[in-house]
GROMACS .gro file of C-alpha atoms in nm:
model
  343
    1UNK     CA    1   7.462  10.245   9.709
    2UNK     CA    2   7.390   9.925   9.836
    3UNK     CA    3   7.516   9.566   9.805
    4UNK     CA    4   7.271   9.338   9.591
    5UNK     CA    5   7.313   8.971   9.641
    6UNK     CA    6   7.254   8.689   9.409
    7UNK     CA    7   6.936   8.487   9.587
    8UNK     CA    8   6.954   8.255   9.276
    9UNK     CA    9   6.605   8.071   9.356
   10UNK     CA   10   6.448   8.413   9.493
   11UNK     CA   11   6.466   8.633   9.154
   12UNK     CA   12   6.545   8.939   9.339
   13UNK     CA   13   6.785   9.082   9.084
   14UNK     CA   14   6.655   9.224   8.730
   15UNK     CA   15   6.748   9.018   8.426
   16UNK     CA   16   7.031   9.265   8.333
   17UNK     CA   17   7.194   9.241   8.659
   18UNK     CA   18   7.173   8.839   8.661
   19UNK     CA   19   7.351   8.883   8.272
   20UNK     CA   20   7.602   9.097   8.443
   21UNK     CA   21   7.659   8.861   8.718
   22UNK     CA   22   7.722   8.558   8.481
   23UNK     CA   23   7.939   8.746   8.288
   24UNK     CA   24   8.160   8.824   8.579
   25UNK     CA   25   8.160   8.479   8.692
   26UNK     CA   26   8.251   8.329   8.355
   27UNK     CA   27   8.531   8.555   8.316
   28UNK     CA   28   8.664   8.481   8.695
   29UNK     CA   29   8.623   8.095   8.602
   30UNK     CA   30   8.814   8.144   8.298
   31UNK     CA   31   9.102   8.354   8.500
   32UNK     CA   32   9.110   8.073   8.757
   33UNK     CA   33   9.154   7.796   8.475
   34UNK     CA   34   9.459   7.939   8.382
   35UNK     CA   35   9.639   7.821   8.708
   36UNK     CA   36   9.634   7.451   8.611
   37UNK     CA   37   9.696   7.171   8.868
   38UNK     CA   38   9.578   7.362   9.170
   39UNK     CA   39   9.296   7.267   9.408
   40UNK     CA   40   8.984   7.442   9.411
   41UNK     CA   41   8.864   7.697   9.702
   42UNK     CA   42   8.474   7.784   9.768
   43UNK     CA   43   8.378   8.174   9.777
   44UNK     CA   44   8.083   8.356   9.843
   45UNK     CA   45   7.987   8.633   9.578
   46UNK     CA   46   7.872   9.007   9.653
   47UNK     CA   47   7.753   9.217   9.383
   48UNK     CA   48   7.722   9.584   9.383
   49UNK     CA   49   7.515   9.708   9.094
   50UNK     CA   50   7.557  10.088   9.114
   51UNK     CA   51   7.924  10.054   9.059
   52UNK     CA   52   7.987   9.716   8.862
   53UNK     CA   53   8.151   9.559   9.109
   54UNK     CA   54   8.210   9.237   9.300
   55UNK     CA   55   8.353   9.088   9.603
   56UNK     CA   56   8.435   8.708   9.623
   57UNK     CA   57   8.522   8.614   9.981
   58UNK     CA   58   8.573   8.291  10.166
   59UNK     CA   59   8.331   8.232  10.448
   60UNK     CA   60   8.651   8.255  10.753
   61UNK     CA   61   8.731   8.512  11.014
   62UNK     CA   62   8.994   8.642  10.838
   63UNK     CA   63   8.886   8.719  10.487
   64UNK     CA   64   8.555   8.867  10.664
   65UNK     CA   65   8.731   9.099  10.879
   66UNK     CA   66   8.954   9.216  10.540
   67UNK     CA   67   8.631   9.305  10.365
   68UNK     CA   68   8.504   9.539  10.631
   69UNK     CA   69   8.643   9.841  10.468
   70UNK     CA   70   8.437   9.825  10.175
   71UNK     CA   71   8.102   9.830  10.386
   72UNK     CA   72   8.154  10.227  10.459
   73UNK     CA   73   7.761  10.327  10.473
   74UNK     CA   74   7.488  10.258  10.703
   75UNK     CA   75   7.311  10.005  10.442
   76UNK     CA   76   7.649   9.842  10.368
   77UNK     CA   77   7.709   9.800  10.753
   78UNK     CA   78   7.390   9.627  10.822
   79UNK     CA   79   7.464   9.411  10.534
   80UNK     CA   80   7.837   9.355  10.708
   81UNK     CA   81   7.667   9.252  11.035
   82UNK     CA   82   7.460   8.983  10.880
   83UNK     CA   83   7.792   8.856  10.691
   84UNK     CA   84   7.980   8.855  11.031
   85UNK     CA   85   7.738   8.684  11.236
   86UNK     CA   86   7.701   8.442  10.940
   87UNK     CA   87   7.340   8.463  10.883
   88UNK     CA   88   7.352   8.593  10.484
   89UNK     CA   89   7.616   8.354  10.377
   90UNK     CA   90   7.382   8.040  10.346
   91UNK     CA   91   7.183   8.269  10.070
   92UNK     CA   92   7.486   8.398   9.852
   93UNK     CA   93   7.573   8.249   9.561
   94UNK     CA   94   7.929   8.018   9.604
   95UNK     CA   95   8.196   7.975   9.318
   96UNK     CA   96   8.515   7.775   9.322
   97UNK     CA   97   8.861   7.908   9.228
   98UNK     CA   98   9.220   7.812   9.222
   99UNK     CA   99   9.404   7.861   9.572
  100UNK     CA  100   9.619   8.121   9.398
  101UNK     CA  101   9.333   8.335   9.440
  102UNK     CA  102   9.387   8.370   9.801
  103UNK     CA  103   9.104   8.472  10.026
  104UNK     CA  104   8.962   8.776   9.872
  105UNK     CA  105   8.887   8.904   9.536
  106UNK     CA  106   8.791   9.238   9.398
  107UNK     CA  107   8.640   9.283   9.084
  108UNK     CA  108   8.644   9.628   8.938
  109UNK     CA  109   8.836   9.731   8.616
  110UNK     CA  110   9.075   9.472   8.707
  111UNK     CA  111   9.073   9.155   8.916
  112UNK     CA  112   9.240   9.199   9.267
  113UNK     CA  113   9.324   8.881   9.473
  114UNK     CA  114   9.437   8.906   9.852
  115UNK     CA  115   9.627   8.614   9.983
  116UNK     CA  116   9.611   8.719  10.367
  117UNK     CA  117   9.868   8.451  10.481
  118UNK     CA  118  10.134   8.561  10.252
  119UNK     CA  119  10.060   8.934  10.251
  120UNK     CA  120  10.053   8.934   9.867
  121UNK     CA  121   9.812   9.081   9.600
  122UNK     CA  122   9.754   8.906   9.283
  123UNK     CA  123   9.632   9.124   9.000
  124UNK     CA  124   9.457   8.963   8.696
  125UNK     CA  125   9.329   9.112   8.345
  126UNK     CA  126   8.949   9.135   8.346
  127UNK     CA  127   8.913   9.226   7.978
  128UNK     CA  128   9.120   8.956   7.743
  129UNK     CA  129   9.127   9.226   7.484
  130UNK     CA  130   9.346   9.483   7.698
  131UNK     CA  131   9.623   9.254   7.737
  132UNK     CA  132   9.890   9.540   7.628
  133UNK     CA  133   9.746   9.777   7.836
  134UNK     CA  134   9.747   9.562   8.141
  135UNK     CA  135  10.115   9.475   8.090
  136UNK     CA  136  10.199   9.854   8.041
  137UNK     CA  137  10.008   9.914   8.346
  138UNK     CA  138  10.166   9.662   8.561
  139UNK     CA  139  10.537   9.770   8.427
  140UNK     CA  140  10.426  10.132   8.540
  141UNK     CA  141  10.333   9.990   8.889
  142UNK     CA  142  10.645   9.824   8.907
  143UNK     CA  143  10.870  10.146   8.816
  144UNK     CA  144  10.668  10.326   9.072
  145UNK     CA  145  10.718  10.048   9.319
  146UNK     CA  146  11.101  10.089   9.241
  147UNK     CA  147  11.072  10.458   9.310
  148UNK     CA  148  10.887  10.395   9.634
  149UNK     CA  149  10.534  10.563   9.532
  150UNK     CA  150  10.361  10.224   9.475
  151UNK     CA  151  10.358   9.876   9.638
  152UNK     CA  152  10.668   9.693   9.533
  153UNK     CA  153  10.573   9.439   9.248
  154UNK     CA  154  10.738   9.079   9.299
  155UNK     CA  155  10.649   8.942   8.958
  156UNK     CA  156  10.491   9.003   8.623
  157UNK     CA  157  10.346   8.718   8.415
  158UNK     CA  158  10.306   8.788   8.058
  159UNK     CA  159  10.146   8.466   7.968
  160UNK     CA  160   9.803   8.488   8.171
  161UNK     CA  161   9.885   8.775   8.241
  162UNK     CA  162   9.909   8.856   8.606
  163UNK     CA  163  10.149   9.060   8.830
  164UNK     CA  164  10.185   8.986   9.223
  165UNK     CA  165  10.300   9.269   9.459
  166UNK     CA  166  10.279   9.316   9.832
  167UNK     CA  167  10.013   9.357  10.042
  168UNK     CA  168  10.020   9.663  10.242
  169UNK     CA  169   9.799   9.829  10.525
  170UNK     CA  170   9.543  10.064  10.446
  171UNK     CA  171   9.605  10.449  10.549
  172UNK     CA  172   9.431  10.527  10.880
  173UNK     CA  173   9.315  10.902  10.776
  174UNK     CA  174   9.515  11.066  11.037
  175UNK     CA  175   9.774  11.239  10.864
  176UNK     CA  176   9.651  11.409  10.574
  177UNK     CA  177   9.959  11.648  10.540
  178UNK     CA  178  10.185  11.395  10.518
  179UNK     CA  179  10.007  11.212  10.265
  180UNK     CA  180  10.000  11.559  10.027
  181UNK     CA  181  10.350  11.621  10.074
  182UNK     CA  182  10.426  11.250   9.955
  183UNK     CA  183  10.198  11.281   9.659
  184UNK     CA  184  10.330  11.631   9.616
  185UNK     CA  185  10.694  11.505   9.607
  186UNK     CA  186  10.573  11.295   9.314
  187UNK     CA  187  10.474  11.593   9.108
  188UNK     CA  188  10.789  11.767   9.153
  189UNK     CA  189  10.973  11.467   9.039
  190UNK     CA  190  10.784  11.426   8.740
  191UNK     CA  191  10.810  11.826   8.675
  192UNK     CA  192  10.562  12.094   8.632
  193UNK     CA  193  10.452  12.269   8.292
  194UNK     CA  194  10.292  12.604   8.210
  195UNK     CA  195   9.979  12.595   8.022
  196UNK     CA  196   9.817  12.918   7.876
  197UNK     CA  197   9.473  12.944   8.007
  198UNK     CA  198   9.294  13.067   7.710
  199UNK     CA  199   9.458  12.780   7.522
  200UNK     CA  200   9.321  12.535   7.791
  201UNK     CA  201   8.975  12.671   7.792
  202UNK     CA  202   8.941  12.635   7.432
  203UNK     CA  203   9.051  12.263   7.465
  204UNK     CA  204   8.806  12.226   7.748
  205UNK     CA  205   8.501  12.367   7.566
  206UNK     CA  206   8.585  12.156   7.255
  207UNK     CA  207   8.542  11.856   7.487
  208UNK     CA  208   8.274  11.979   7.648
  209UNK     CA  209   8.106  12.014   7.293
  210UNK     CA  210   8.197  11.682   7.172
  211UNK     CA  211   8.004  11.553   7.512
  212UNK     CA  212   7.713  11.728   7.387
  213UNK     CA  213   7.673  11.886   7.723
  214UNK     CA  214   7.363  12.152   7.686
  215UNK     CA  215   7.403  12.392   7.975
  216UNK     CA  216   7.388  12.778   7.948
  217UNK     CA  217   7.551  12.801   8.281
  218UNK     CA  218   7.844  12.599   8.170
  219UNK     CA  219   7.848  12.799   7.836
  220UNK     CA  220   7.876  13.167   8.027
  221UNK     CA  221   8.155  13.028   8.277
  222UNK     CA  222   8.364  12.916   7.948
  223UNK     CA  223   8.291  13.202   7.789
  224UNK     CA  224   8.389  13.453   8.113
  225UNK     CA  225   8.673  13.233   8.205
  226UNK     CA  226   8.817  13.246   7.850
  227UNK     CA  227   8.834  13.607   7.871
  228UNK     CA  228   9.145  13.546   8.134
  229UNK     CA  229   9.515  13.511   7.988
  230UNK     CA  230   9.729  13.372   8.242
  231UNK     CA  231   9.971  13.079   8.293
  232UNK     CA  232   9.861  12.766   8.480
  233UNK     CA  233  10.062  12.521   8.670
  234UNK     CA  234  10.006  12.136   8.516
  235UNK     CA  235  10.162  11.825   8.617
  236UNK     CA  236  10.134  11.432   8.584
  237UNK     CA  237   9.872  11.338   8.843
  238UNK     CA  238   9.734  11.029   9.032
  239UNK     CA  239   9.416  11.082   8.838
  240UNK     CA  240   9.178  10.968   9.064
  241UNK     CA  241   9.298  11.016   9.426
  242UNK     CA  242   9.118  10.925   9.732
  243UNK     CA  243   9.182  10.794  10.098
  244UNK     CA  244   9.103  10.431   9.961
  245UNK     CA  245   9.407  10.446   9.730
  246UNK     CA  246   9.664  10.529  10.021
  247UNK     CA  247   9.862  10.242  10.174
  248UNK     CA  248  10.133  10.261  10.446
  249UNK     CA  249  10.448  10.155  10.414
  250UNK     CA  250  10.719  10.186  10.669
  251UNK     CA  251  10.677  10.538  10.803
  252UNK     CA  252  10.579  10.693  10.457
  253UNK     CA  253  10.303  10.661  10.220
  254UNK     CA  254  10.222  10.453   9.870
  255UNK     CA  255   9.944  10.490   9.611
  256UNK     CA  256   9.727  10.267   9.405
  257UNK     CA  257   9.472  10.285   9.132
  258UNK     CA  258   9.674  10.519   8.930
  259UNK     CA  259   9.486  10.625   8.634
  260UNK     CA  260   9.414  10.337   8.371
  261UNK     CA  261   9.621  10.530   8.058
  262UNK     CA  262   9.956  10.338   8.173
  263UNK     CA  263   9.998  10.531   8.459
  264UNK     CA  264   9.921  10.893   8.501
  265UNK     CA  265   9.730  11.199   8.376
  266UNK     CA  266   9.852  11.538   8.301
  267UNK     CA  267   9.607  11.816   8.451
  268UNK     CA  268   9.593  12.091   8.683
  269UNK     CA  269   9.796  12.040   8.990
  270UNK     CA  270   9.503  12.060   9.236
  271UNK     CA  271   9.282  11.798   9.066
  272UNK     CA  272   9.386  11.520   9.284
  273UNK     CA  273   9.362  11.771   9.596
  274UNK     CA  274   8.993  11.835   9.502
  275UNK     CA  275   8.929  11.451   9.424
  276UNK     CA  276   9.013  11.389   9.764
  277UNK     CA  277   8.754  11.602   9.891
  278UNK     CA  278   8.491  11.439   9.618
  279UNK     CA  279   8.189  11.475   9.860
  280UNK     CA  280   8.265  11.848   9.951
  281UNK     CA  281   8.040  12.090   9.741
  282UNK     CA  282   8.229  12.398   9.915
  283UNK     CA  283   8.570  12.321   9.888
  284UNK     CA  284   8.692  12.658  10.018
  285UNK     CA  285   8.463  12.623  10.304
  286UNK     CA  286   8.651  12.335  10.407
  287UNK     CA  287   8.917  12.403  10.692
  288UNK     CA  288   9.104  12.079  10.594
  289UNK     CA  289   9.126  12.144  10.219
  290UNK     CA  290   9.263  12.486  10.317
  291UNK     CA  291   9.519  12.369  10.533
  292UNK     CA  292   9.630  12.128  10.240
  293UNK     CA  293   9.628  12.402   9.988
  294UNK     CA  294   9.922  12.551  10.184
  295UNK     CA  295  10.146  12.277  10.059
  296UNK     CA  296  10.113  12.406   9.700
  297UNK     CA  297  10.299  12.719   9.521
  298UNK     CA  298  10.187  13.051   9.584
  299UNK     CA  299  10.062  13.119   9.251
  300UNK     CA  300   9.829  12.856   9.259
  301UNK     CA  301   9.690  12.949   9.598
  302UNK     CA  302   9.681  13.337   9.498
  303UNK     CA  303   9.440  13.204   9.198
  304UNK     CA  304   9.292  12.884   9.360
  305UNK     CA  305   8.907  13.024   9.251
  306UNK     CA  306   9.043  13.011   8.904
  307UNK     CA  307   9.187  12.683   8.923
  308UNK     CA  308   8.907  12.503   9.063
  309UNK     CA  309   8.640  12.641   8.828
  310UNK     CA  310   8.877  12.505   8.557
  311UNK     CA  311   8.909  12.177   8.754
  312UNK     CA  312   8.513  12.147   8.754
  313UNK     CA  313   8.486  12.201   8.376
  314UNK     CA  314   8.770  11.946   8.354
  315UNK     CA  315   8.524  11.704   8.507
  316UNK     CA  316   8.225  11.805   8.303
  317UNK     CA  317   8.447  11.747   7.963
  318UNK     CA  318   8.515  11.391   8.124
  319UNK     CA  319   8.186  11.268   8.257
  320UNK     CA  320   7.911  11.510   8.160
  321UNK     CA  321   7.766  11.784   8.400
  322UNK     CA  322   7.605  11.685   8.715
  323UNK     CA  323   7.422  11.882   8.998
  324UNK     CA  324   7.730  11.821   9.191
  325UNK     CA  325   7.968  12.026   8.953
  326UNK     CA  326   7.691  12.301   8.954
  327UNK     CA  327   7.686  12.331   9.305
  328UNK     CA  328   8.061  12.348   9.330
  329UNK     CA  329   8.076  12.598   9.082
  330UNK     CA  330   7.832  12.831   9.232
  331UNK     CA  331   7.995  12.799   9.577
  332UNK     CA  332   8.330  12.926   9.421
  333UNK     CA  333   8.173  13.205   9.214
  334UNK     CA  334   8.041  13.303   9.600
  335UNK     CA  335   8.390  13.322   9.721
  336UNK     CA  336   8.516  13.524   9.443
  337UNK     CA  337   8.261  13.750   9.493
  338UNK     CA  338   8.340  13.761   9.882
  339UNK     CA  339   8.714  13.804   9.758
  340UNK     CA  340   8.798  13.476   9.995
  341UNK     CA  341   8.987  13.319   9.721
  342UNK     CA  342   9.375  13.266   9.762
  343UNK     CA  343   9.591  13.357  10.072
   0.00000   0.00000   0.00000
């Protein structure tokens, strides 16, 4: 995916994306007006059309250095270089926002405003009708912060609404074992549950049917796995785990972007681990995956192929079937034939 920019006079954006951009800007302006009697600050606007996301940033070194982490592919790095040398900014659309919005604003499912001088993050509600969900999420994050698994929440405002939390350093990617020991301690604190595989597969089959997935390959896999009868280990999970959602605090780690349904999801205990390697087609052929798997219970390691196949079916039940799911499943089946699953 690449970044698209709002060259207003050039007509380079499609009509659809012009409308999406207008919708984003309208909501951001509404949120900005909620902070009354504050001075206005100018931001440049970048839009990612693949992910329905935007970045608003002040045209200064501190803000530009901060957004670098979002430019993690070759096309994006070219764009970032043009921003870094100041060549692109004159062509970008501008917007005036309240000073409380800090230096950088990331817009996705929520609106996050980063104040780089105060080291705080202001989170706002992107969708007006989800106020209750936002407050549930804010209170969940506050509790996780008190437990040490999320950044500390300094304040929650019910009227606008918003919450303010601490801004922490991003994970450098050099201690995955430490990270997974930390997230695994979260699972243990929440407690593990055992669920019968037949019951779980029946549940997945029904969700896949409702998703109207038409794949003989998936149907056969469901049928084959449904013949097994064993206990599976479930736990409360992060829900969408990746390196980008890990922050460093003191000598430990905390996590952001917990799943949206007021905090966490219940699923197979290895889902976050598989999600961490979301671009890896052959999980069992990845040495780092195998190394991290050793943190998990022996009963999971011994039956890891079964767990991973069910995890892919769970992904199909949530999002539909993609070529990536099929490739992963086929690779897992190859390991099963070679008896290279488990310890």
